Amino acid sequence: MTELELVVSQREFVADGVLSLTLRHPLGLRLPAWEPGAHVDLLLGPELERQYSLCSDPADRAAWRIAVLREPDGRGGSACVHDALDVGGTVRVRGPRNRFRLEPFPRYRFVAGGIGITPILPMLAAAETAGAEWSLLYGGRTRASMAFTGELARYGERVTLAPQDETGPLDLAPVLAGVRDDTLVYCCGPGPLLDAVAARCPAGRLRVERFRAAATARRAQAAAEFEVVLARSGRTLTVPPKVSVLDTVRAAGVEVLYSCTEGTCGTCETDVLEGTPDHRDSVLGEEARAAGDTMMICVSRCRGTRLVLDL
């Protein structure tokens, strides 16, 4: 996967606590192509990698834009971005990667909460260009905390801004009541919002991206041991009940790409050659889970006693 050393060409606060960064190649070269829903990994330091959605124009190959919410109780990634990445400085970036693609459909209903607007923003422009029917419900704590409201103004009444201190909790019923077979719902934001949308959305109509692991991922350590066969070498490893597949293979000296270790980013996705995965990630959709062809080895486990992985 592509890794680049990019230069911070612009810093701008686009809402309370939300910093927008524009990244460019130091030699002015074109950046890799991407589609709405893609994210990149910022390699901020040893054992400090974070994923941020691209929220610029995919047609602009000269620059990438991300927006980062400072999280006082976070694990240090947002603080590093806010405090250490100045204009003229550089940052190592890996990607882009996309597990939240905008599928071609006649109608869309977009729901965003807080910083969850970032992957949705380029989707709106793509839906507009495609001539699809769409609307956006965008909630936040306050109007001042909601990023990119100025850019959204050009879409007029198709965008509904719902600051909680002005309108109360998001009213999902009107948005989801009109979901039909020709409609997809795209949602990104806090876990409770995603859960509420999922509870009201018809089966197969919802596409989500989580910034925090789902409950199934957090329970990934509580399971029985099983064997993992590494197909490329023929080695067999035992995965203990409280150890992930990722940690097991790394302890055996196998180099694999990984980042979040929570089942949210998709970096460690690995092909499954035999066996049935016990999916505990927040990335794969229903069809991919049922197929069982890949798994996120940082959290997912085995439904039986043996998995053969393409490692």
PDB file of C-alpha atoms in Angstrom:
ATOM      1  CA  MET A   1       0.000   0.000   0.000  1.00  0.00           C
ATOM      2  CA  THR A   2       1.243   3.481  -0.886  1.00  0.00           C
ATOM      3  CA  GLU A   3       3.083   5.489   1.782  1.00  0.00           C
ATOM      4  CA  LEU A   4       3.945   9.123   1.175  1.00  0.00           C
ATOM      5  CA  GLU A   5       5.644  11.903   3.102  1.00  0.00           C
ATOM      6  CA  LEU A   6       3.265  14.833   2.627  1.00  0.00           C
ATOM      7  CA  VAL A   7       3.512  18.496   3.538  1.00  0.00           C
ATOM      8  CA  VAL A   8       0.904  20.380   5.532  1.00  0.00           C
ATOM      9  CA  SER A   9       0.053  23.309   3.253  1.00  0.00           C
ATOM     10  CA  GLN A  10      -2.921  24.723   5.180  1.00  0.00           C
ATOM     11  CA  ARG A  11      -4.423  24.618   8.683  1.00  0.00           C
ATOM     12  CA  GLU A  12      -7.902  25.935   9.379  1.00  0.00           C
ATOM     13  CA  PHE A  13     -10.348  25.542  12.243  1.00  0.00           C
ATOM     14  CA  VAL A  14     -13.674  24.704  10.612  1.00  0.00           C
ATOM     15  CA  ALA A  15     -15.666  24.326  13.857  1.00  0.00           C
ATOM     16  CA  ASP A  16     -15.057  24.391  17.590  1.00  0.00           C
ATOM     17  CA  GLY A  17     -12.282  21.862  18.181  1.00  0.00           C
ATOM     18  CA  VAL A  18     -12.204  20.695  14.555  1.00  0.00           C
ATOM     19  CA  LEU A  19      -8.981  21.321  12.629  1.00  0.00           C
ATOM     20  CA  SER A  20      -8.853  20.960   8.845  1.00  0.00           C
ATOM     21  CA  LEU A  21      -5.494  20.094   7.285  1.00  0.00           C
ATOM     22  CA  THR A  22      -4.601  20.254   3.591  1.00  0.00           C
ATOM     23  CA  LEU A  23      -1.811  17.861   2.578  1.00  0.00           C
ATOM     24  CA  ARG A  24       0.283  18.066  -0.593  1.00  0.00           C
ATOM     25  CA  HIS A  25       3.226  16.251  -2.136  1.00  0.00           C
ATOM     26  CA  PRO A  26       6.478  18.142  -1.425  1.00  0.00           C
ATOM     27  CA  LEU A  27       7.401  18.021  -5.141  1.00  0.00           C
ATOM     28  CA  GLY A  28       3.941  18.987  -6.334  1.00  0.00           C
ATOM     29  CA  LEU A  29       3.234  15.515  -7.713  1.00  0.00           C
ATOM     30  CA  ARG A  30      -0.297  14.190  -8.128  1.00  0.00           C
ATOM     31  CA  LEU A  31      -1.612  12.196  -5.196  1.00  0.00           C
ATOM     32  CA  PRO A  32      -3.207   8.747  -5.555  1.00  0.00           C
ATOM     33  CA  ALA A  33      -6.806   8.690  -6.766  1.00  0.00           C
ATOM     34  CA  TRP A  34      -9.617   8.098  -4.287  1.00  0.00           C
ATOM     35  CA  GLU A  35     -13.400   7.895  -4.136  1.00  0.00           C
ATOM     36  CA  PRO A  36     -15.902   9.270  -1.593  1.00  0.00           C
ATOM     37  CA  GLY A  37     -15.772   7.322   1.656  1.00  0.00           C
ATOM     38  CA  ALA A  38     -11.998   6.747   1.557  1.00  0.00           C
ATOM     39  CA  HIS A  39      -9.705   7.329   4.510  1.00  0.00           C
ATOM     40  CA  VAL A  40      -5.960   7.542   5.010  1.00  0.00           C
ATOM     41  CA  ASP A  41      -3.689   6.454   7.857  1.00  0.00           C
ATOM     42  CA  LEU A  42      -1.579   9.156   9.461  1.00  0.00           C
ATOM     43  CA  LEU A  43       1.622   7.606  10.830  1.00  0.00           C
ATOM     44  CA  LEU A  44       2.166  10.032  13.681  1.00  0.00           C
ATOM     45  CA  GLY A  45       4.859   8.157  15.571  1.00  0.00           C
ATOM     46  CA  PRO A  46       5.875   4.734  16.892  1.00  0.00           C
ATOM     47  CA  GLU A  47       2.674   2.832  17.716  1.00  0.00           C
ATOM     48  CA  LEU A  48       0.645   5.962  16.916  1.00  0.00           C
ATOM     49  CA  GLU A  49      -1.394   5.576  13.732  1.00  0.00           C
ATOM     50  CA  ARG A  50      -4.811   7.090  13.181  1.00  0.00           C
ATOM     51  CA  GLN A  51      -7.364   6.969  10.365  1.00  0.00           C
ATOM     52  CA  TYR A  52      -9.047  10.092   8.999  1.00  0.00           C
ATOM     53  CA  SER A  53     -11.583  10.381   6.203  1.00  0.00           C
ATOM     54  CA  LEU A  54     -10.725  12.373   3.098  1.00  0.00           C
ATOM     55  CA  CYS A  55     -13.202  15.229   2.797  1.00  0.00           C
ATOM     56  CA  SER A  56     -11.939  17.190  -0.188  1.00  0.00           C
ATOM     57  CA  ASP A  57     -12.747  16.886  -3.900  1.00  0.00           C
ATOM     58  CA  PRO A  58     -11.622  13.516  -5.348  1.00  0.00           C
ATOM     59  CA  ALA A  59     -11.008  15.277  -8.668  1.00  0.00           C
ATOM     60  CA  ASP A  60      -8.327  17.450  -7.050  1.00  0.00           C
ATOM     61  CA  ARG A  61      -5.261  15.212  -7.250  1.00  0.00           C
ATOM     62  CA  ALA A  62      -2.988  18.012  -5.997  1.00  0.00           C
ATOM     63  CA  ALA A  63      -4.207  17.940  -2.389  1.00  0.00           C
ATOM     64  CA  TRP A  64      -5.961  15.884   0.250  1.00  0.00           C
ATOM     65  CA  ARG A  65      -8.010  17.395   3.054  1.00  0.00           C
ATOM     66  CA  ILE A  66      -8.823  15.837   6.393  1.00  0.00           C
ATOM     67  CA  ALA A  67     -10.582  17.247   9.460  1.00  0.00           C
ATOM     68  CA  VAL A  68      -9.703  16.152  12.989  1.00  0.00           C
ATOM     69  CA  LEU A  69     -11.730  16.663  16.155  1.00  0.00           C
ATOM     70  CA  ARG A  70      -9.603  17.214  19.244  1.00  0.00           C
ATOM     71  CA  GLU A  71     -10.612  14.579  21.774  1.00  0.00           C
ATOM     72  CA  PRO A  72      -9.389  15.501  25.275  1.00  0.00           C
ATOM     73  CA  ASP A  73     -10.039  11.957  26.510  1.00  0.00           C
ATOM     74  CA  GLY A  74      -8.648  10.259  23.393  1.00  0.00           C
ATOM     75  CA  ARG A  75      -5.531   8.138  22.960  1.00  0.00           C
ATOM     76  CA  GLY A  76      -3.267  10.928  21.753  1.00  0.00           C
ATOM     77  CA  GLY A  77      -3.787  10.920  18.001  1.00  0.00           C
ATOM     78  CA  SER A  78      -5.976  14.009  17.710  1.00  0.00           C
ATOM     79  CA  ALA A  79      -3.812  15.932  20.179  1.00  0.00           C
ATOM     80  CA  CYS A  80      -0.741  15.128  18.086  1.00  0.00           C
ATOM     81  CA  VAL A  81      -2.448  16.341  14.898  1.00  0.00           C
ATOM     82  CA  HIS A  82      -3.617  19.565  16.548  1.00  0.00           C
ATOM     83  CA  ASP A  83      -0.380  20.344  18.385  1.00  0.00           C
ATOM     84  CA  ALA A  84       2.406  18.945  16.200  1.00  0.00           C
ATOM     85  CA  LEU A  85       1.346  19.292  12.556  1.00  0.00           C
ATOM     86  CA  ASP A  86       2.054  22.881  11.523  1.00  0.00           C
ATOM     87  CA  VAL A  87       2.071  24.464   8.071  1.00  0.00           C
ATOM     88  CA  GLY A  88       5.294  23.449   6.344  1.00  0.00           C
ATOM     89  CA  GLY A  89       5.681  20.330   8.463  1.00  0.00           C
ATOM     90  CA  THR A  90       5.504  16.811   7.095  1.00  0.00           C
ATOM     91  CA  VAL A  91       3.597  13.679   8.017  1.00  0.00           C
ATOM     92  CA  ARG A  92       3.806  10.118   6.766  1.00  0.00           C
ATOM     93  CA  VAL A  93       0.522   9.022   5.178  1.00  0.00           C
ATOM     94  CA  ARG A  94      -0.578   5.546   4.063  1.00  0.00           C
ATOM     95  CA  GLY A  95      -3.487   4.866   1.743  1.00  0.00           C
ATOM     96  CA  PRO A  96      -6.056   5.736   0.641  1.00  0.00           C
ATOM     97  CA  ARG A  97      -8.303   2.815   1.585  1.00  0.00           C
ATOM     98  CA  ASN A  98     -12.076   2.628   1.179  1.00  0.00           C
ATOM     99  CA  ARG A  99     -14.534   0.408   3.085  1.00  0.00           C
ATOM    100  CA  PHE A 100     -17.367   2.964   2.882  1.00  0.00           C
ATOM    101  CA  ARG A 101     -17.915   3.330  -0.848  1.00  0.00           C
ATOM    102  CA  LEU A 102     -20.841   5.211  -2.302  1.00  0.00           C
ATOM    103  CA  GLU A 103     -22.734   2.577  -4.275  1.00  0.00           C
ATOM    104  CA  PRO A 104     -24.652   3.791  -7.357  1.00  0.00           C
ATOM    105  CA  PHE A 105     -28.315   4.165  -6.358  1.00  0.00           C
ATOM    106  CA  PRO A 106     -31.233   6.384  -7.421  1.00  0.00           C
ATOM    107  CA  ARG A 107     -31.888   7.736  -3.909  1.00  0.00           C
ATOM    108  CA  TYR A 108     -29.789   8.368  -0.798  1.00  0.00           C
ATOM    109  CA  ARG A 109     -30.499   9.399   2.758  1.00  0.00           C
ATOM    110  CA  PHE A 110     -27.394  10.664   4.525  1.00  0.00           C
ATOM    111  CA  VAL A 111     -27.187  10.971   8.321  1.00  0.00           C
ATOM    112  CA  ALA A 112     -24.116  12.480   9.984  1.00  0.00           C
ATOM    113  CA  GLY A 113     -23.292  13.214  13.597  1.00  0.00           C
ATOM    114  CA  GLY A 114     -20.464  15.551  14.589  1.00  0.00           C
ATOM    115  CA  ILE A 115     -17.158  14.757  12.888  1.00  0.00           C
ATOM    116  CA  GLY A 116     -19.009  12.010  10.991  1.00  0.00           C
ATOM    117  CA  ILE A 117     -19.719  14.628   8.334  1.00  0.00           C
ATOM    118  CA  THR A 118     -16.202  14.161   6.908  1.00  0.00           C
ATOM    119  CA  PRO A 119     -16.753  11.018   4.770  1.00  0.00           C
ATOM    120  CA  ILE A 120     -20.271  12.166   3.894  1.00  0.00           C
ATOM    121  CA  LEU A 121     -19.196  15.540   2.456  1.00  0.00           C
ATOM    122  CA  PRO A 122     -17.683  14.231  -0.820  1.00  0.00           C
ATOM    123  CA  MET A 123     -20.554  11.754  -1.134  1.00  0.00           C
ATOM    124  CA  LEU A 124     -23.014  14.621  -1.418  1.00  0.00           C
ATOM    125  CA  ALA A 125     -21.119  16.114  -4.344  1.00  0.00           C
ATOM    126  CA  ALA A 126     -20.945  12.703  -6.030  1.00  0.00           C
ATOM    127  CA  ALA A 127     -24.669  12.096  -5.548  1.00  0.00           C
ATOM    128  CA  GLU A 128     -25.371  15.555  -6.946  1.00  0.00           C
ATOM    129  CA  THR A 129     -23.206  14.934 -10.001  1.00  0.00           C
ATOM    130  CA  ALA A 130     -24.899  11.568 -10.598  1.00  0.00           C
ATOM    131  CA  GLY A 131     -28.326  13.193 -10.542  1.00  0.00           C
ATOM    132  CA  ALA A 132     -29.501  11.080  -7.606  1.00  0.00           C
ATOM    133  CA  GLU A 133     -32.219  12.195  -5.225  1.00  0.00           C
ATOM    134  CA  TRP A 134     -30.725  12.774  -1.779  1.00  0.00           C
ATOM    135  CA  SER A 135     -31.029  14.533   1.559  1.00  0.00           C
ATOM    136  CA  LEU A 136     -28.765  15.010   4.569  1.00  0.00           C
ATOM    137  CA  LEU A 137     -29.635  15.169   8.257  1.00  0.00           C
ATOM    138  CA  TYR A 138     -26.615  16.554  10.143  1.00  0.00           C
ATOM    139  CA  GLY A 139     -26.573  16.776  13.920  1.00  0.00           C
ATOM    140  CA  GLY A 140     -24.122  18.116  16.473  1.00  0.00           C
ATOM    141  CA  ARG A 141     -23.926  19.409  20.016  1.00  0.00           C
ATOM    142  CA  THR A 142     -24.085  23.063  18.923  1.00  0.00           C
ATOM    143  CA  ARG A 143     -24.072  24.873  15.601  1.00  0.00           C
ATOM    144  CA  ALA A 144     -20.550  26.110  16.322  1.00  0.00           C
ATOM    145  CA  SER A 145     -19.326  22.523  16.769  1.00  0.00           C
ATOM    146  CA  MET A 146     -20.566  21.418  13.332  1.00  0.00           C
ATOM    147  CA  ALA A 147     -17.903  21.500  10.608  1.00  0.00           C
ATOM    148  CA  PHE A 148     -18.338  22.600   6.992  1.00  0.00           C
ATOM    149  CA  THR A 149     -21.776  24.161   7.415  1.00  0.00           C
ATOM    150  CA  GLY A 150     -20.707  26.925   5.044  1.00  0.00           C
ATOM    151  CA  GLU A 151     -19.949  24.420   2.291  1.00  0.00           C
ATOM    152  CA  LEU A 152     -23.237  22.656   2.902  1.00  0.00           C
ATOM    153  CA  ALA A 153     -25.254  25.857   2.473  1.00  0.00           C
ATOM    154  CA  ARG A 154     -25.064  25.581  -1.328  1.00  0.00           C
ATOM    155  CA  TYR A 155     -27.330  22.528  -1.224  1.00  0.00           C
ATOM    156  CA  GLY A 156     -30.226  24.478   0.254  1.00  0.00           C
ATOM    157  CA  GLU A 157     -33.201  22.605   1.699  1.00  0.00           C
ATOM    158  CA  ARG A 158     -31.757  19.173   0.978  1.00  0.00           C
ATOM    159  CA  VAL A 159     -29.547  19.685   4.045  1.00  0.00           C
ATOM    160  CA  THR A 160     -31.116  19.811   7.501  1.00  0.00           C
ATOM    161  CA  LEU A 161     -28.846  21.089  10.289  1.00  0.00           C
ATOM    162  CA  ALA A 162     -29.950  19.947  13.736  1.00  0.00           C
ATOM    163  CA  PRO A 163     -27.819  21.340  16.587  1.00  0.00           C
ATOM    164  CA  GLN A 164     -28.934  19.542  19.720  1.00  0.00           C
ATOM    165  CA  ASP A 165     -29.042  22.689  21.855  1.00  0.00           C
ATOM    166  CA  GLU A 166     -31.524  24.194  19.364  1.00  0.00           C
ATOM    167  CA  THR A 167     -33.632  21.264  18.136  1.00  0.00           C
ATOM    168  CA  GLY A 168     -33.086  18.482  20.670  1.00  0.00           C
ATOM    169  CA  PRO A 169     -32.067  14.907  19.734  1.00  0.00           C
ATOM    170  CA  LEU A 170     -32.024  14.005  16.056  1.00  0.00           C
ATOM    171  CA  ASP A 171     -35.468  13.127  14.737  1.00  0.00           C
ATOM    172  CA  LEU A 172     -34.714  10.114  12.558  1.00  0.00           C
ATOM    173  CA  ALA A 173     -38.298   9.107  11.813  1.00  0.00           C
ATOM    174  CA  PRO A 174     -38.971  11.510   8.903  1.00  0.00           C
ATOM    175  CA  VAL A 175     -35.655  10.618   7.242  1.00  0.00           C
ATOM    176  CA  LEU A 176     -35.979   6.854   7.488  1.00  0.00           C
ATOM    177  CA  ALA A 177     -39.729   6.623   6.878  1.00  0.00           C
ATOM    178  CA  GLY A 178     -39.190   7.117   3.152  1.00  0.00           C
ATOM    179  CA  VAL A 179     -36.507   4.469   2.711  1.00  0.00           C
ATOM    180  CA  ARG A 180     -37.486   2.170  -0.159  1.00  0.00           C
ATOM    181  CA  ASP A 181     -35.830  -0.584  -2.162  1.00  0.00           C
ATOM    182  CA  ASP A 182     -34.258   2.053  -4.412  1.00  0.00           C
ATOM    183  CA  THR A 183     -32.737   3.911  -1.445  1.00  0.00           C
ATOM    184  CA  LEU A 184     -29.492   3.545   0.497  1.00  0.00           C
ATOM    185  CA  VAL A 185     -28.867   5.148   3.877  1.00  0.00           C
ATOM    186  CA  TYR A 186     -25.309   6.267   4.650  1.00  0.00           C
ATOM    187  CA  CYS A 187     -24.533   7.105   8.265  1.00  0.00           C
ATOM    188  CA  CYS A 188     -21.381   8.112  10.114  1.00  0.00           C
ATOM    189  CA  GLY A 189     -21.030   9.461  13.631  1.00  0.00           C
ATOM    190  CA  PRO A 190     -21.110   8.393  17.292  1.00  0.00           C
ATOM    191  CA  GLY A 191     -21.986   4.806  18.097  1.00  0.00           C
ATOM    192  CA  PRO A 192     -25.392   5.558  19.667  1.00  0.00           C
ATOM    193  CA  LEU A 193     -26.452   7.402  16.504  1.00  0.00           C
ATOM    194  CA  LEU A 194     -25.390   4.507  14.285  1.00  0.00           C
ATOM    195  CA  ASP A 195     -27.217   2.042  16.528  1.00  0.00           C
ATOM    196  CA  ALA A 196     -30.377   4.166  16.464  1.00  0.00           C
ATOM    197  CA  VAL A 197     -30.316   4.412  12.670  1.00  0.00           C
ATOM    198  CA  ALA A 198     -29.676   0.671  12.334  1.00  0.00           C
ATOM    199  CA  ALA A 199     -32.666  -0.094  14.559  1.00  0.00           C
ATOM    200  CA  ARG A 200     -34.974   1.935  12.300  1.00  0.00           C
ATOM    201  CA  CYS A 201     -33.550   1.119   8.868  1.00  0.00           C
ATOM    202  CA  PRO A 202     -34.858  -1.717   6.656  1.00  0.00           C
ATOM    203  CA  ALA A 203     -32.494  -4.666   6.249  1.00  0.00           C
ATOM    204  CA  GLY A 204     -29.863  -4.223   3.570  1.00  0.00           C
ATOM    205  CA  ARG A 205     -30.464  -0.497   3.148  1.00  0.00           C
ATOM    206  CA  LEU A 206     -27.839   0.825   5.586  1.00  0.00           C
ATOM    207  CA  ARG A 207     -24.143   1.558   5.104  1.00  0.00           C
ATOM    208  CA  VAL A 208     -22.182   2.824   8.118  1.00  0.00           C
ATOM    209  CA  GLU A 209     -18.672   3.776   9.152  1.00  0.00           C
ATOM    210  CA  ARG A 210     -17.718   3.662  12.811  1.00  0.00           C
ATOM    211  CA  PHE A 211     -15.028   5.705  14.528  1.00  0.00           C
ATOM    212  CA  ARG A 212     -15.289   3.508  17.625  1.00  0.00           C
ATOM    213  CA  ALA A 213     -15.419  -0.259  17.875  1.00  0.00           C
ATOM    214  CA  ALA A 214     -18.807  -1.922  18.162  1.00  0.00           C
ATOM    215  CA  ALA A 215     -19.611  -3.947  21.262  1.00  0.00           C
ATOM    216  CA  THR A 216     -18.847  -7.217  19.458  1.00  0.00           C
ATOM    217  CA  ALA A 217     -15.300  -6.047  18.795  1.00  0.00           C
ATOM    218  CA  ARG A 218     -14.773  -5.045  22.416  1.00  0.00           C
ATOM    219  CA  ARG A 219     -15.774  -8.556  23.469  1.00  0.00           C
ATOM    220  CA  ALA A 220     -13.333 -10.188  21.060  1.00  0.00           C
ATOM    221  CA  GLN A 221     -10.976 -11.433  23.764  1.00  0.00           C
ATOM    222  CA  ALA A 222     -13.630 -13.542  25.513  1.00  0.00           C
ATOM    223  CA  ALA A 223     -13.562 -16.765  23.485  1.00  0.00           C
ATOM    224  CA  ALA A 224     -12.028 -20.233  23.332  1.00  0.00           C
ATOM    225  CA  GLU A 225      -8.638 -20.993  21.838  1.00  0.00           C
ATOM    226  CA  PHE A 226      -8.280 -22.238  18.265  1.00  0.00           C
ATOM    227  CA  GLU A 227      -5.607 -22.992  15.683  1.00  0.00           C
ATOM    228  CA  VAL A 228      -4.495 -20.758  12.826  1.00  0.00           C
ATOM    229  CA  VAL A 229      -2.611 -22.270   9.908  1.00  0.00           C
ATOM    230  CA  LEU A 230      -0.385 -19.848   8.000  1.00  0.00           C
ATOM    231  CA  ALA A 231      -0.836 -21.064   4.425  1.00  0.00           C
ATOM    232  CA  ARG A 232       2.327 -19.510   2.995  1.00  0.00           C
ATOM    233  CA  SER A 233       4.634 -21.291   5.426  1.00  0.00           C
ATOM    234  CA  GLY A 234       2.475 -24.167   6.660  1.00  0.00           C
ATOM    235  CA  ARG A 235       3.036 -23.155  10.284  1.00  0.00           C
ATOM    236  CA  THR A 236       0.281 -23.819  12.811  1.00  0.00           C
ATOM    237  CA  LEU A 237      -0.215 -21.407  15.712  1.00  0.00           C
ATOM    238  CA  THR A 238      -2.504 -21.637  18.725  1.00  0.00           C
ATOM    239  CA  VAL A 239      -4.550 -18.522  19.476  1.00  0.00           C
ATOM    240  CA  PRO A 240      -5.266 -18.384  23.251  1.00  0.00           C
ATOM    241  CA  PRO A 241      -8.638 -17.205  24.604  1.00  0.00           C
ATOM    242  CA  LYS A 242      -7.444 -13.717  25.585  1.00  0.00           C
ATOM    243  CA  VAL A 243      -5.054 -13.075  22.687  1.00  0.00           C
ATOM    244  CA  SER A 244      -5.984 -11.841  19.203  1.00  0.00           C
ATOM    245  CA  VAL A 245      -4.977 -13.524  15.955  1.00  0.00           C
ATOM    246  CA  LEU A 246      -3.003 -10.391  15.147  1.00  0.00           C
ATOM    247  CA  ASP A 247      -0.955 -10.543  18.349  1.00  0.00           C
ATOM    248  CA  THR A 248      -0.430 -14.288  17.926  1.00  0.00           C
ATOM    249  CA  VAL A 249       0.983 -14.066  14.409  1.00  0.00           C
ATOM    250  CA  ARG A 250       3.121 -11.031  15.265  1.00  0.00           C
ATOM    251  CA  ALA A 251       4.557 -12.856  18.266  1.00  0.00           C
ATOM    252  CA  ALA A 252       5.512 -15.639  15.847  1.00  0.00           C
ATOM    253  CA  GLY A 253       7.508 -13.149  13.773  1.00  0.00           C
ATOM    254  CA  VAL A 254       5.001 -12.669  10.955  1.00  0.00           C
ATOM    255  CA  GLU A 255       4.900  -9.093   9.615  1.00  0.00           C
ATOM    256  CA  VAL A 256       1.362  -7.883   8.911  1.00  0.00           C
ATOM    257  CA  LEU A 257      -0.137  -4.454   8.362  1.00  0.00           C
ATOM    258  CA  TYR A 258      -2.366  -3.218  11.171  1.00  0.00           C
ATOM    259  CA  SER A 259      -3.415   0.051  12.740  1.00  0.00           C
ATOM    260  CA  CYS A 260      -6.460   0.553  14.995  1.00  0.00           C
ATOM    261  CA  THR A 261      -6.475  -2.915  16.703  1.00  0.00           C
ATOM    262  CA  GLU A 262     -10.206  -2.322  17.329  1.00  0.00           C
ATOM    263  CA  GLY A 263     -11.771  -3.646  14.128  1.00  0.00           C
ATOM    264  CA  THR A 264     -12.674  -0.247  12.707  1.00  0.00           C
ATOM    265  CA  CYS A 265     -10.082   0.618  10.050  1.00  0.00           C
ATOM    266  CA  GLY A 266      -9.764  -2.499   7.851  1.00  0.00           C
ATOM    267  CA  THR A 267      -5.954  -2.367   7.681  1.00  0.00           C
ATOM    268  CA  CYS A 268      -5.443  -5.927   8.931  1.00  0.00           C
ATOM    269  CA  GLU A 269      -8.028  -7.547   6.639  1.00  0.00           C
ATOM    270  CA  THR A 270      -6.768 -11.032   5.749  1.00  0.00           C
ATOM    271  CA  ASP A 271      -8.025 -13.657   3.300  1.00  0.00           C
ATOM    272  CA  VAL A 272      -9.548 -16.769   4.870  1.00  0.00           C
ATOM    273  CA  LEU A 273      -8.772 -19.942   2.893  1.00  0.00           C
ATOM    274  CA  GLU A 274     -10.470 -22.480   5.193  1.00  0.00           C
ATOM    275  CA  GLY A 275     -12.652 -22.309   8.267  1.00  0.00           C
ATOM    276  CA  THR A 276     -15.418 -19.992   9.443  1.00  0.00           C
ATOM    277  CA  PRO A 277     -14.505 -16.624  10.960  1.00  0.00           C
ATOM    278  CA  ASP A 278     -16.337 -15.240  13.978  1.00  0.00           C
ATOM    279  CA  HIS A 279     -16.619 -11.656  12.755  1.00  0.00           C
ATOM    280  CA  ARG A 280     -16.309  -9.049  15.517  1.00  0.00           C
ATOM    281  CA  ASP A 281     -15.246  -6.040  13.476  1.00  0.00           C
ATOM    282  CA  SER A 282     -17.117  -2.861  12.627  1.00  0.00           C
ATOM    283  CA  VAL A 283     -16.075  -2.844   8.958  1.00  0.00           C
ATOM    284  CA  LEU A 284     -17.559  -5.729   6.976  1.00  0.00           C
ATOM    285  CA  GLY A 285     -21.134  -5.633   5.747  1.00  0.00           C
ATOM    286  CA  GLU A 286     -23.689  -8.410   5.996  1.00  0.00           C
ATOM    287  CA  GLU A 287     -22.816 -10.020   2.647  1.00  0.00           C
ATOM    288  CA  ALA A 288     -19.073 -10.031   3.328  1.00  0.00           C
ATOM    289  CA  ARG A 289     -19.614 -11.533   6.766  1.00  0.00           C
ATOM    290  CA  ALA A 290     -21.785 -14.279   5.326  1.00  0.00           C
ATOM    291  CA  ALA A 291     -19.217 -15.063   2.616  1.00  0.00           C
ATOM    292  CA  GLY A 292     -16.443 -15.435   5.203  1.00  0.00           C
ATOM    293  CA  ASP A 293     -13.703 -14.851   2.640  1.00  0.00           C
ATOM    294  CA  THR A 294     -11.841 -12.288   4.750  1.00  0.00           C
ATOM    295  CA  MET A 295     -11.548 -11.268   8.401  1.00  0.00           C
ATOM    296  CA  MET A 296     -10.073  -8.510  10.544  1.00  0.00           C
ATOM    297  CA  ILE A 297      -7.490 -10.424  12.533  1.00  0.00           C
ATOM    298  CA  CYS A 298      -7.171  -7.754  15.222  1.00  0.00           C
ATOM    299  CA  VAL A 299     -10.550  -8.675  16.745  1.00  0.00           C
ATOM    300  CA  SER A 300     -12.281 -11.492  14.849  1.00  0.00           C
ATOM    301  CA  ARG A 301     -11.867 -15.120  15.824  1.00  0.00           C
ATOM    302  CA  CYS A 302     -12.970 -18.613  14.738  1.00  0.00           C
ATOM    303  CA  ARG A 303     -16.377 -20.290  14.963  1.00  0.00           C
ATOM    304  CA  GLY A 304     -14.723 -23.699  15.040  1.00  0.00           C
ATOM    305  CA  THR A 305     -11.285 -24.914  16.014  1.00  0.00           C
ATOM    306  CA  ARG A 306      -9.206 -24.098  12.928  1.00  0.00           C
ATOM    307  CA  LEU A 307      -8.664 -21.334  10.394  1.00  0.00           C
ATOM    308  CA  VAL A 308      -6.335 -21.309   7.391  1.00  0.00           C
ATOM    309  CA  LEU A 309      -5.233 -17.775   6.564  1.00  0.00           C
ATOM    310  CA  ASP A 310      -3.342 -16.339   3.601  1.00  0.00           C
ATOM    311  CA  LEU A 311      -0.344 -15.389   5.704  1.00  0.00           C
TER     312      LEU A 311
END
